[in-house]
PDB file of C-alpha atoms in Angstrom:
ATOM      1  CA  UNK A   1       9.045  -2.572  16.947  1.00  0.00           C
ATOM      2  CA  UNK A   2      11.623  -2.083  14.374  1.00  0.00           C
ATOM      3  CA  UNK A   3      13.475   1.142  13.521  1.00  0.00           C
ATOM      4  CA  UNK A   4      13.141   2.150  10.129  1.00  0.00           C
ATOM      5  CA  UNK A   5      15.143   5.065   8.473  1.00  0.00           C
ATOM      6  CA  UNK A   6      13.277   7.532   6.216  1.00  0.00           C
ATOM      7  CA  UNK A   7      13.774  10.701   4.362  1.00  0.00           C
ATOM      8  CA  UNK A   8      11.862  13.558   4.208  1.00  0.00           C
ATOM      9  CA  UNK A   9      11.473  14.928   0.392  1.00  0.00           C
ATOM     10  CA  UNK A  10       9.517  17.294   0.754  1.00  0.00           C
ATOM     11  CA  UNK A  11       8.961  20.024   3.372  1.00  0.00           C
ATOM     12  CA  UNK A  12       5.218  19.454   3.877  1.00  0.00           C
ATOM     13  CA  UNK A  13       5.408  15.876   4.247  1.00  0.00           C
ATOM     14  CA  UNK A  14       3.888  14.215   7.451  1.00  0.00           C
ATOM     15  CA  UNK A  15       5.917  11.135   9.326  1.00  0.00           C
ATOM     16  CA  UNK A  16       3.671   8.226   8.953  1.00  0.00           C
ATOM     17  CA  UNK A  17       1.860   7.069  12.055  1.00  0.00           C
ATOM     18  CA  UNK A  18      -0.072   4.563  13.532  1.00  0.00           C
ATOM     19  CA  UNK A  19      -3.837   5.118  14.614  1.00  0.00           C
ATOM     20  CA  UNK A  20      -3.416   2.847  17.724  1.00  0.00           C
ATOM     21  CA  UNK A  21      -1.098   0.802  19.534  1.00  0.00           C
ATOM     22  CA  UNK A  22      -1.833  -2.535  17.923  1.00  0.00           C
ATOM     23  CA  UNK A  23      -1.934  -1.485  14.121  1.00  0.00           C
ATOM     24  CA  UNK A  24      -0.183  -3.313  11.547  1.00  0.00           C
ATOM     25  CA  UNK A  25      -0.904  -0.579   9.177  1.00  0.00           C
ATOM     26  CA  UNK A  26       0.996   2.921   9.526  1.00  0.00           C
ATOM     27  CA  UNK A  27      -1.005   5.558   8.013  1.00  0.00           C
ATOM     28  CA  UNK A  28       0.601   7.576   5.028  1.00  0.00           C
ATOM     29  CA  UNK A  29      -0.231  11.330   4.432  1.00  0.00           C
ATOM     30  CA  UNK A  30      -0.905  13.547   0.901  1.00  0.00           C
ATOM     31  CA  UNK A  31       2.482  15.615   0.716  1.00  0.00           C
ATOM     32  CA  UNK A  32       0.640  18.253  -1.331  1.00  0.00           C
ATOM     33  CA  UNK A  33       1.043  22.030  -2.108  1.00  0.00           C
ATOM     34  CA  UNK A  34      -2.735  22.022  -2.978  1.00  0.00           C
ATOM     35  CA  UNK A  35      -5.539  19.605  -2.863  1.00  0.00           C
ATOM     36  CA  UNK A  36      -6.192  17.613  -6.034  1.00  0.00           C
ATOM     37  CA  UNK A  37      -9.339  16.942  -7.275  1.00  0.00           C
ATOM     38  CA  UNK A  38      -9.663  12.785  -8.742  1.00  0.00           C
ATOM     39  CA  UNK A  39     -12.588  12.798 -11.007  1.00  0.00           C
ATOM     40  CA  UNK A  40     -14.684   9.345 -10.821  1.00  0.00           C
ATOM     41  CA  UNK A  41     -12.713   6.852 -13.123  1.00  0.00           C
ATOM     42  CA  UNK A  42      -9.861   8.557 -12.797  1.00  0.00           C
ATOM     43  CA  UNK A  43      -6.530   7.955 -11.006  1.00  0.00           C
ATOM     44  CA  UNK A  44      -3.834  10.300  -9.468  1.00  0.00           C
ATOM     45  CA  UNK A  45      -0.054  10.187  -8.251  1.00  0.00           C
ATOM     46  CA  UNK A  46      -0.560  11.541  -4.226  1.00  0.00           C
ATOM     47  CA  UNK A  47       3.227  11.836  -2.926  1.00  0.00           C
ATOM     48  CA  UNK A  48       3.950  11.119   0.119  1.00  0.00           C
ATOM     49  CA  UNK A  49       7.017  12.919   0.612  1.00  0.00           C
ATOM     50  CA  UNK A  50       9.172  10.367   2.288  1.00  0.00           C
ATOM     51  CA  UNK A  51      11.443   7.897   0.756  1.00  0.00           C
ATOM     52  CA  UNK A  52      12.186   4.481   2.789  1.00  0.00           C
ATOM     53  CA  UNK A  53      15.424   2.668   3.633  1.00  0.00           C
ATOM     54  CA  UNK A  54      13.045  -0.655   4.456  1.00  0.00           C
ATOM     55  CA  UNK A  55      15.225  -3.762   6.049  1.00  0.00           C
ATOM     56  CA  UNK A  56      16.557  -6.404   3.892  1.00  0.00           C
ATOM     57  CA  UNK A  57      13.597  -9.735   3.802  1.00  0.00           C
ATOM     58  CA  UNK A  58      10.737  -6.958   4.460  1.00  0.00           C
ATOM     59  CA  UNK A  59       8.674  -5.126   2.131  1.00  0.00           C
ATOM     60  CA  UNK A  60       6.321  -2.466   2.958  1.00  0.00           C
ATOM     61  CA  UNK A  61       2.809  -3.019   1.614  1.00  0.00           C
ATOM     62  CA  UNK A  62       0.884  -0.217   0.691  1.00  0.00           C
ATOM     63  CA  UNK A  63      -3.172  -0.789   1.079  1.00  0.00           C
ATOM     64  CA  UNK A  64      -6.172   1.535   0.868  1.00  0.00           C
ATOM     65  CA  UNK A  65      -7.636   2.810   4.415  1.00  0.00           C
ATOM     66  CA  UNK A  66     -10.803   1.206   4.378  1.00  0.00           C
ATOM     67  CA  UNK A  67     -12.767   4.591   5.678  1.00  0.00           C
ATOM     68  CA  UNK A  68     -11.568   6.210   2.609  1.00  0.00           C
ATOM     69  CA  UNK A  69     -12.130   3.443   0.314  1.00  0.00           C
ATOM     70  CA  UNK A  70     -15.603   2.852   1.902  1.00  0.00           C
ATOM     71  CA  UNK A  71     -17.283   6.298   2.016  1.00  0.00           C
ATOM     72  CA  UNK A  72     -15.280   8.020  -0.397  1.00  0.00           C
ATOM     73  CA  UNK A  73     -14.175   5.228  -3.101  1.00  0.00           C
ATOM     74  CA  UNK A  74     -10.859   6.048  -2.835  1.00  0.00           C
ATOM     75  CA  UNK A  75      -8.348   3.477  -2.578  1.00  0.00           C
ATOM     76  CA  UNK A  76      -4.893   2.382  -4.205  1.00  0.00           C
ATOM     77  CA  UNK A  77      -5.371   1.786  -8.314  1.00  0.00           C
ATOM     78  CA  UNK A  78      -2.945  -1.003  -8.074  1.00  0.00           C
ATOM     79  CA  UNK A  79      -4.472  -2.121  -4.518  1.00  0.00           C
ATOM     80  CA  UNK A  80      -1.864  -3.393  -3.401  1.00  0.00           C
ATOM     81  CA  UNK A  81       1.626  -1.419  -3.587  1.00  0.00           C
ATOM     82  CA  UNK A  82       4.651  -3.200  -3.083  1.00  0.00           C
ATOM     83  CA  UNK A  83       7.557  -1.217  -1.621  1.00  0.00           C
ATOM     84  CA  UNK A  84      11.088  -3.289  -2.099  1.00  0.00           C
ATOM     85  CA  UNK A  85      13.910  -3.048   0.162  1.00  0.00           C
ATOM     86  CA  UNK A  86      15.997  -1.527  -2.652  1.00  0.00           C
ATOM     87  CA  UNK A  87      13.881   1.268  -3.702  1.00  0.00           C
ATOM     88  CA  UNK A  88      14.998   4.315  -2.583  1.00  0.00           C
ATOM     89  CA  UNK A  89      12.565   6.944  -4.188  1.00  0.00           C
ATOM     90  CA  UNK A  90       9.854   8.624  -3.004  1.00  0.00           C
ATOM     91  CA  UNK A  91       7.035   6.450  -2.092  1.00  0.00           C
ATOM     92  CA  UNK A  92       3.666   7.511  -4.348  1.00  0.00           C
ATOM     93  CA  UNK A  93       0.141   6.360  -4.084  1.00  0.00           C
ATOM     94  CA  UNK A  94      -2.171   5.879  -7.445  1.00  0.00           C
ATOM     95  CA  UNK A  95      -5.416   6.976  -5.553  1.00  0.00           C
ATOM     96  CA  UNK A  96      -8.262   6.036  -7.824  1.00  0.00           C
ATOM     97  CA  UNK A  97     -11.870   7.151  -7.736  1.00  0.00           C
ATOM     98  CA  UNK A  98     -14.086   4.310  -7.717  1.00  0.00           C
ATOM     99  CA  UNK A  99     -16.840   6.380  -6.829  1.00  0.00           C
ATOM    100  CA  UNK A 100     -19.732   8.392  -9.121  1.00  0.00           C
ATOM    101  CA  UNK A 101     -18.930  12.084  -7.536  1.00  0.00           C
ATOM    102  CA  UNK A 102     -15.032  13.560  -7.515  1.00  0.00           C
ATOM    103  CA  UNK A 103     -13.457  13.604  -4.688  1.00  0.00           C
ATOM    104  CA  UNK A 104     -10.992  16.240  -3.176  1.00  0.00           C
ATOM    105  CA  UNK A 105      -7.425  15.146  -1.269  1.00  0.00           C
ATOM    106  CA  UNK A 106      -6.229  17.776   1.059  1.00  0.00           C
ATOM    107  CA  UNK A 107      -2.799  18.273   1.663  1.00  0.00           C
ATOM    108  CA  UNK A 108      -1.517  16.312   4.822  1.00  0.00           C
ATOM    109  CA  UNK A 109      -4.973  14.335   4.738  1.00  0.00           C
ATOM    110  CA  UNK A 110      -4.393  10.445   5.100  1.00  0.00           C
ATOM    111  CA  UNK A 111      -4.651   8.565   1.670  1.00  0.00           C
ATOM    112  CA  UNK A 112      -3.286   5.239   2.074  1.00  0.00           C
ATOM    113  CA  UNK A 113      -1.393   2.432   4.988  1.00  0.00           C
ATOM    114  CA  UNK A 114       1.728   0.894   4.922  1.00  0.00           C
ATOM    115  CA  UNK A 115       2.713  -2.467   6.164  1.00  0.00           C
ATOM    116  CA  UNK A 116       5.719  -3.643   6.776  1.00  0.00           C
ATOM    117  CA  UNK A 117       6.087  -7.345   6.213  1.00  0.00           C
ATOM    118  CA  UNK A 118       9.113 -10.242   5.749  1.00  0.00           C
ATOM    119  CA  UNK A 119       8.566 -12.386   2.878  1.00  0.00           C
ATOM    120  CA  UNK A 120      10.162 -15.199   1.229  1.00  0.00           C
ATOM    121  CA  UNK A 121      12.169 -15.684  -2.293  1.00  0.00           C
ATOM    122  CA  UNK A 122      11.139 -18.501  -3.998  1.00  0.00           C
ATOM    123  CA  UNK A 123      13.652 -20.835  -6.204  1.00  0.00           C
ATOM    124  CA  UNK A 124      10.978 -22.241  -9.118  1.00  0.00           C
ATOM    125  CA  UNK A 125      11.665 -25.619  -9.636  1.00  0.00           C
ATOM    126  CA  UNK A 126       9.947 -26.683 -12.880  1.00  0.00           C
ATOM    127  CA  UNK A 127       8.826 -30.145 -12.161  1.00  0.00           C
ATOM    128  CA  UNK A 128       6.460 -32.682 -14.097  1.00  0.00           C
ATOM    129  CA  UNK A 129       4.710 -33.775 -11.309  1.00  0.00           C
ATOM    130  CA  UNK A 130       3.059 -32.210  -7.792  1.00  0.00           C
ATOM    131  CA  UNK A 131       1.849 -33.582  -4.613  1.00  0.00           C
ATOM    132  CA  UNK A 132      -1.515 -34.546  -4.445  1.00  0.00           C
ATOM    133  CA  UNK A 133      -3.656 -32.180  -1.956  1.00  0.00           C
ATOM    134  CA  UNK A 134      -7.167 -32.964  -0.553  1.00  0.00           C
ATOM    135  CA  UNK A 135      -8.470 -30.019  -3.019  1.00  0.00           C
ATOM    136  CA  UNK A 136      -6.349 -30.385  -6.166  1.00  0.00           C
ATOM    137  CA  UNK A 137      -7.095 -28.709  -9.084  1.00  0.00           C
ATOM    138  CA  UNK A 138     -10.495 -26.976  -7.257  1.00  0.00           C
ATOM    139  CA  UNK A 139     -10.460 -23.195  -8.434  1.00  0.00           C
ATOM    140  CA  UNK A 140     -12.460 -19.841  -7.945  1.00  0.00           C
ATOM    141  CA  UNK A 141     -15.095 -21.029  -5.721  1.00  0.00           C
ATOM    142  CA  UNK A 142     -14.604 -24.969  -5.080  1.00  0.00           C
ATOM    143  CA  UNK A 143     -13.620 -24.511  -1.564  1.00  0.00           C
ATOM    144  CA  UNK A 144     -17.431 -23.117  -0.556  1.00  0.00           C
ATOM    145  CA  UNK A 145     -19.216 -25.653  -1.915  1.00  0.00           C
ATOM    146  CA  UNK A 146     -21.077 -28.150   0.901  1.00  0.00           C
TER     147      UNK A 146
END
């Protein structure tokens, strides 16, 4: 476990935790004044009231909840956010209603997980040439075919 520093923004906010021991995803909570009503097709801004100070060669990865996303349609409008170790503002999640009936966020209800993940920079290397791979140039599907 890894300590990471955030700020609070806002006085209702709620420190994000995680539902059990072994989850990669720490749930984030609606830093609201009132609940906010997303109509279906429509997206909204949910703060979360916290800004991050996320390590150097880790991002945190911001992903619906899938009971929210399953029985209420309501999951990141970007699906996945991408948090950078340099950003310093207030983390925000674009809930969108995928569903056909609007659906009401309550302050302090959980809208969204964050994951908190190293990754690599790549150097792009233009090159005329690439190694040859069992699959090559197989696309969308090729890889379920018998």
């Amino acid at each position: 476990m890894y300590d990471v520093k955030i700020k609070k923004l806002r006085d209702n906010a709620v420190v994000p935790t995680y539902g059990t021991e072994f989850a990669a995803g720490a749930d984030l909570y609606a830093a609201l004044d009132e609940a906010v009503t997303i109509e279906p097709g429509e997206t909204k801004l949910v703060p979360t009231g916290f800004a991050f100070e996320i390590p150097t060669g880790y991002a945190g990865f911001v992903y619906a909840r899938s009971g929210l996303a399953t029985k209420r349609g309501l999951a990141p409008a970007n699906k996945v956010g991408v948090i950078d170790s340099d950003y310093r503002g207030e983390v925000m999640t674009a809930l969108h209603n995928h569903g056909k009936t609007a659906q009401t966020v309550e302050p302090g209800e959980r809208i969204a997980q964050m994951v908190i993940a190293p990754y690599i920079t790549a150097n792009f290397i233009l090159s005329d040439e690439l190694d040859d791979t069992v699959r090559g140039e197989g696309g969308f599907g090729s890889t379920g075919r018998k």
